[in-house]
Short mmCIF file of C-alpha atoms and ligand atoms in Angstrom, two decimals:
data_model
loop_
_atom_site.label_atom_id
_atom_site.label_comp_id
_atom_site.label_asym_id
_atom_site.label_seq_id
_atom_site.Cartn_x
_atom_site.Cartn_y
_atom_site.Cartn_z
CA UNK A 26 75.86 134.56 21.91
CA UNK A 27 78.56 132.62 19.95
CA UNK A 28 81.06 133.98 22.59
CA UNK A 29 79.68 131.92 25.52
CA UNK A 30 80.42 128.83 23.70
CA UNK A 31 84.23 129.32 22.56
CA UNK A 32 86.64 129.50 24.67
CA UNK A 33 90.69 130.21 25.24
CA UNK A 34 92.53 126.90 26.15
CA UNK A 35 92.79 126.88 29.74
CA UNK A 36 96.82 125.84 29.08
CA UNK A 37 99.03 126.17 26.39
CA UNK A 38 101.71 123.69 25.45
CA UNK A 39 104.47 125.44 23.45
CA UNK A 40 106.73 122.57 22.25
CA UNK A 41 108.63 122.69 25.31
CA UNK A 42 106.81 124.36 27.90
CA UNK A 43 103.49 123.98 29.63
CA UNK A 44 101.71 127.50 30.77
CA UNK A 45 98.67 128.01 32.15
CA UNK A 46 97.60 128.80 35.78
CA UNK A 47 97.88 125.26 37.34
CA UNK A 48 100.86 124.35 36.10
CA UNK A 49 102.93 122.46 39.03
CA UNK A 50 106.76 122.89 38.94
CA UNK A 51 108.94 120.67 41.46
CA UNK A 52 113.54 120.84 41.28
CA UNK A 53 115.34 117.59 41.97
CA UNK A 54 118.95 118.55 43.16
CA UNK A 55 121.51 116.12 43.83
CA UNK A 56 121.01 116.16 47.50
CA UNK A 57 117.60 114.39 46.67
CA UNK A 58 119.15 111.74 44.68
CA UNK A 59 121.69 109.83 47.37
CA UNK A 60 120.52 106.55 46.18
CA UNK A 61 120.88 106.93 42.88
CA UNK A 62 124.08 106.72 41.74
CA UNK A 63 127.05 104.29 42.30
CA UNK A 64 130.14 106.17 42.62
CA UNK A 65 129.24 107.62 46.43
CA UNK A 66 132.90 109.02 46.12
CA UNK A 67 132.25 111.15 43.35
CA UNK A 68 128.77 112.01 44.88
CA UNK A 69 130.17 112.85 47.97
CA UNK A 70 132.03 115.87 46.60
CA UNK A 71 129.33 117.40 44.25
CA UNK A 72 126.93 120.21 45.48
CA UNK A 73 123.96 118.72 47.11
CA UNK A 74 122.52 122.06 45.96
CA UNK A 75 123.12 121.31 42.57
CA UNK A 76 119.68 121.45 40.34
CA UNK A 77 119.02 117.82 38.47
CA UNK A 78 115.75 118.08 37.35
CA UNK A 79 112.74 120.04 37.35
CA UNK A 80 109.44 118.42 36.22
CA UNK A 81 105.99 120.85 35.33
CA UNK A 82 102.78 119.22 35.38
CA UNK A 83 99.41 119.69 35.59
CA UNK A 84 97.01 117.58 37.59
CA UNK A 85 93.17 118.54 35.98
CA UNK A 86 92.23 116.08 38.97
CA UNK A 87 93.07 114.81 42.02
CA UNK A 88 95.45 112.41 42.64
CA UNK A 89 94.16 108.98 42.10
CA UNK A 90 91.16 109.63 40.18
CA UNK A 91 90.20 106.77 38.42
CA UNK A 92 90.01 107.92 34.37
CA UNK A 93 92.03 111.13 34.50
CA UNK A 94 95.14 112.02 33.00
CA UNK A 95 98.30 113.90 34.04
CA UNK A 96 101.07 115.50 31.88
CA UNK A 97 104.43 116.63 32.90
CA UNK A 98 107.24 117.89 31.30
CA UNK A 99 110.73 117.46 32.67
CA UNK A 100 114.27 119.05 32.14
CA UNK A 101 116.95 117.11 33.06
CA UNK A 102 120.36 119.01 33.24
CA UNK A 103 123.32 117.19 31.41
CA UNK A 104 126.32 115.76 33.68
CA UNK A 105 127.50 112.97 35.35
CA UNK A 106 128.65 111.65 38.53
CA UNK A 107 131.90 109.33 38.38
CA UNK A 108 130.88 107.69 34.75
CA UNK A 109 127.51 107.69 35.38
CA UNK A 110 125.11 110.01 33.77
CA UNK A 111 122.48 112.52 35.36
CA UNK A 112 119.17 110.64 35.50
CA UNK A 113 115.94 110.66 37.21
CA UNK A 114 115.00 108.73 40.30
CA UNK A 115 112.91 106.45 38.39
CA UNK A 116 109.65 104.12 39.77
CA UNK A 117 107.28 101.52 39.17
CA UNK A 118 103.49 103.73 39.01
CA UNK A 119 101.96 102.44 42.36
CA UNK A 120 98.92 100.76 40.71
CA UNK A 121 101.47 99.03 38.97
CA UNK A 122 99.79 98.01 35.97
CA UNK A 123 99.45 101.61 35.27
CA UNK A 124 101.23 102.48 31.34
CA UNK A 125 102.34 106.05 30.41
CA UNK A 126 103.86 107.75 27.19
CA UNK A 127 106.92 109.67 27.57
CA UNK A 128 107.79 111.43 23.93
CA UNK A 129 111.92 112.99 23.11
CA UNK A 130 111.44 117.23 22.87
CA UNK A 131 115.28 118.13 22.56
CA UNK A 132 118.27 116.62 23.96
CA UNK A 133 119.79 113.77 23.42
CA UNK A 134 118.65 110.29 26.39
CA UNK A 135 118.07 107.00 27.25
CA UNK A 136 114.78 105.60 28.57
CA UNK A 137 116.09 103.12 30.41
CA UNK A 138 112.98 99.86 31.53
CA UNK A 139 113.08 97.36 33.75
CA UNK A 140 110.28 94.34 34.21
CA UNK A 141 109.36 92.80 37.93
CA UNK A 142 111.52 89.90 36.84
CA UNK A 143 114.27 92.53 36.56
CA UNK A 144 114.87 92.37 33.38
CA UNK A 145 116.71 95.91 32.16
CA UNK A 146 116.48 97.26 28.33
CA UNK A 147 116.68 100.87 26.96
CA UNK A 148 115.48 102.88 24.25
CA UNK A 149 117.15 105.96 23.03
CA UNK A 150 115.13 109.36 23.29
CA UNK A 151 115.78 112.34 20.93
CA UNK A 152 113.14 114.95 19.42
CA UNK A 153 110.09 113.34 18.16
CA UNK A 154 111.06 110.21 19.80
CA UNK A 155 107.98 108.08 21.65
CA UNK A 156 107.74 105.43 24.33
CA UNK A 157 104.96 103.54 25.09
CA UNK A 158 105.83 102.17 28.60
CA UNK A 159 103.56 99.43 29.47
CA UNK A 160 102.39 98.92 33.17
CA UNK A 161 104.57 96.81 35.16
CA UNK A 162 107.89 98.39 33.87
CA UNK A 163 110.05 100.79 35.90
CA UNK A 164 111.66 103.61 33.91
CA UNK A 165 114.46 106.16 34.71
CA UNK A 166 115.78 108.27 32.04
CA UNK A 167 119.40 109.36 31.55
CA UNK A 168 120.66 112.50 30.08
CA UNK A 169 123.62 111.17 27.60
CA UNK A 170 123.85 114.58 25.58
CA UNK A 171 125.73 117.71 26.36
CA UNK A 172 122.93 119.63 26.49
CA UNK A 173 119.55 119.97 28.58
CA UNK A 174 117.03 116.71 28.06
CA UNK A 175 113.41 118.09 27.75
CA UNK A 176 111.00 114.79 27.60
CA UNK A 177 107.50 115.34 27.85
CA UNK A 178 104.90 112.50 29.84
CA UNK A 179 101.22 111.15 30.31
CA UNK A 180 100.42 108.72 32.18
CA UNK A 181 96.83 108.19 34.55
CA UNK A 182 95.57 110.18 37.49
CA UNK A 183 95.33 106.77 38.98
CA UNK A 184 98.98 105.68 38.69
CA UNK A 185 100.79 106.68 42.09
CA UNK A 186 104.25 106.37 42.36
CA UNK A 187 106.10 103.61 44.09
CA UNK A 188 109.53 105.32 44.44
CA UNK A 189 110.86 102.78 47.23
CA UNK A 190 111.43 99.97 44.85
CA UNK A 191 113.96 101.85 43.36
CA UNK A 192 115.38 103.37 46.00
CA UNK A 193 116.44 100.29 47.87
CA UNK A 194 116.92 97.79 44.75
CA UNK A 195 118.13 99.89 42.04
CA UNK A 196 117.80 98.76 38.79
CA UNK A 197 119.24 95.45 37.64
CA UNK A 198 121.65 97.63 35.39
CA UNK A 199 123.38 100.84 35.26
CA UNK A 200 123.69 103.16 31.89
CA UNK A 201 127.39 104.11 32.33
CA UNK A 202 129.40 105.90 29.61
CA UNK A 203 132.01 103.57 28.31
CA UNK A 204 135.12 104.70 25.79
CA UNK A 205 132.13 107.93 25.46
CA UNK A 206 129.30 106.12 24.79
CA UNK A 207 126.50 104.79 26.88
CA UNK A 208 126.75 101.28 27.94
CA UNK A 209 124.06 99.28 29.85
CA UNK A 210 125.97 97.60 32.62
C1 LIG B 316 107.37 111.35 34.96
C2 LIG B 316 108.45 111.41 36.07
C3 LIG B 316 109.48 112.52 35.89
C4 LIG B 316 110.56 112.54 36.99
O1 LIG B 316 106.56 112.49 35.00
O2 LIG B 316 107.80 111.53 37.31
O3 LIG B 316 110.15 112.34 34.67
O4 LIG B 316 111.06 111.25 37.27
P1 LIG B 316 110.91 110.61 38.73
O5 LIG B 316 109.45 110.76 39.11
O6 LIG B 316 111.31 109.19 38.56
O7 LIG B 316 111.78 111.40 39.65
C5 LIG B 316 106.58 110.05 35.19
O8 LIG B 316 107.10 108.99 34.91
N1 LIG B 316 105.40 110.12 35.76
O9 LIG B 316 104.69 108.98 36.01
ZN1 LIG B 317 105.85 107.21 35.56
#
């Protein structure tokens, strides 16, 4: 009898990895990421084929559900383009007041905030590291490390994403590596 009432997890979250049967993967390559960097020179001349970012997540409802949660893990490759370093697209959440944790697995990164009023702060990211990012804050992260930058994320099934913020403002600064070290600029 016992066995109808205990169960195998349905996923498994290793450290680093999520597995189970609905996990989602999606690749960012650098072709998908025209707006974000400054130095369209140095863009111009890098692979568009060239892999960025992959996120895996897993959606245990659909989009938008009110209540729900959402998890995703992402892998952002190390590199930079002019003196800029590889980082995601970045968004408000589309219900903006929407929060989210993101938490540091390996690598070394900046979380990198910005308010409505466009206000622009960081925090660093490392293993163990965790960020509480309220609603109302955009967030990018940067990979400032040699190394691939594994962050893990929750946030509600209810949040959205409002990429086009972003993609035609920018944020108010950009992390830059200065005399090798990141710089807020
Ligand atoms: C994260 C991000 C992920 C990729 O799961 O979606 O790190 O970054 P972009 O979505 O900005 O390309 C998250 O913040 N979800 O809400
Ligand atoms: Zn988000």
């Amino acid at each position: 009898m016992e066995d109808a009432l205990i169960f195998l997890p349905k996923l498994i979250f290793t450290g680093k990895e999520l597995i189970g049967e609905n996990v989602e993967r999606i690749t960012r390559r650098m072709g998908d990421l025209r707006d974000v960097f400054e130095d369209k020179a140095a863009f111009e001349v890098m692979d568009p084929n060239l892999i960025a970012y992959h996120v895996s997540s897993i959606f245990p409802v659909k989009e938008g559900t009110p209540g729900g949660l959402f998890m995703g893990i992402t892998y952002l490759m190390p590199g930079k383009v002019g003196d800029e370093y590889f980082m995601t697209k970045g968004h408000f959440h589309s219900n903006i007041d929407r929060a989210e944790f993101y938490w540091g697995v390996e690598g070394e990164g900046m979380l990198i905030l910005m308010n409505e009023a466009r206000d622009v702060w960081a925090e660093r990211m490392y293993p163990g590291s965790l960020h509480y990012i309220p609603g109302g804050i955009a967030h990018r992260v940067a990979n400032v490390g040699n190394s691939i930058l594994t962050f893990a994320a929750s946030w509600p099934s209810d949040a959205g994403h409002n990429y086009g913020i972003i993609a035609r403002e920018g944020f108010a600064r950009r992390l830059k590596e200065v005399n090798g070290k990141p710089e807020l600029i």
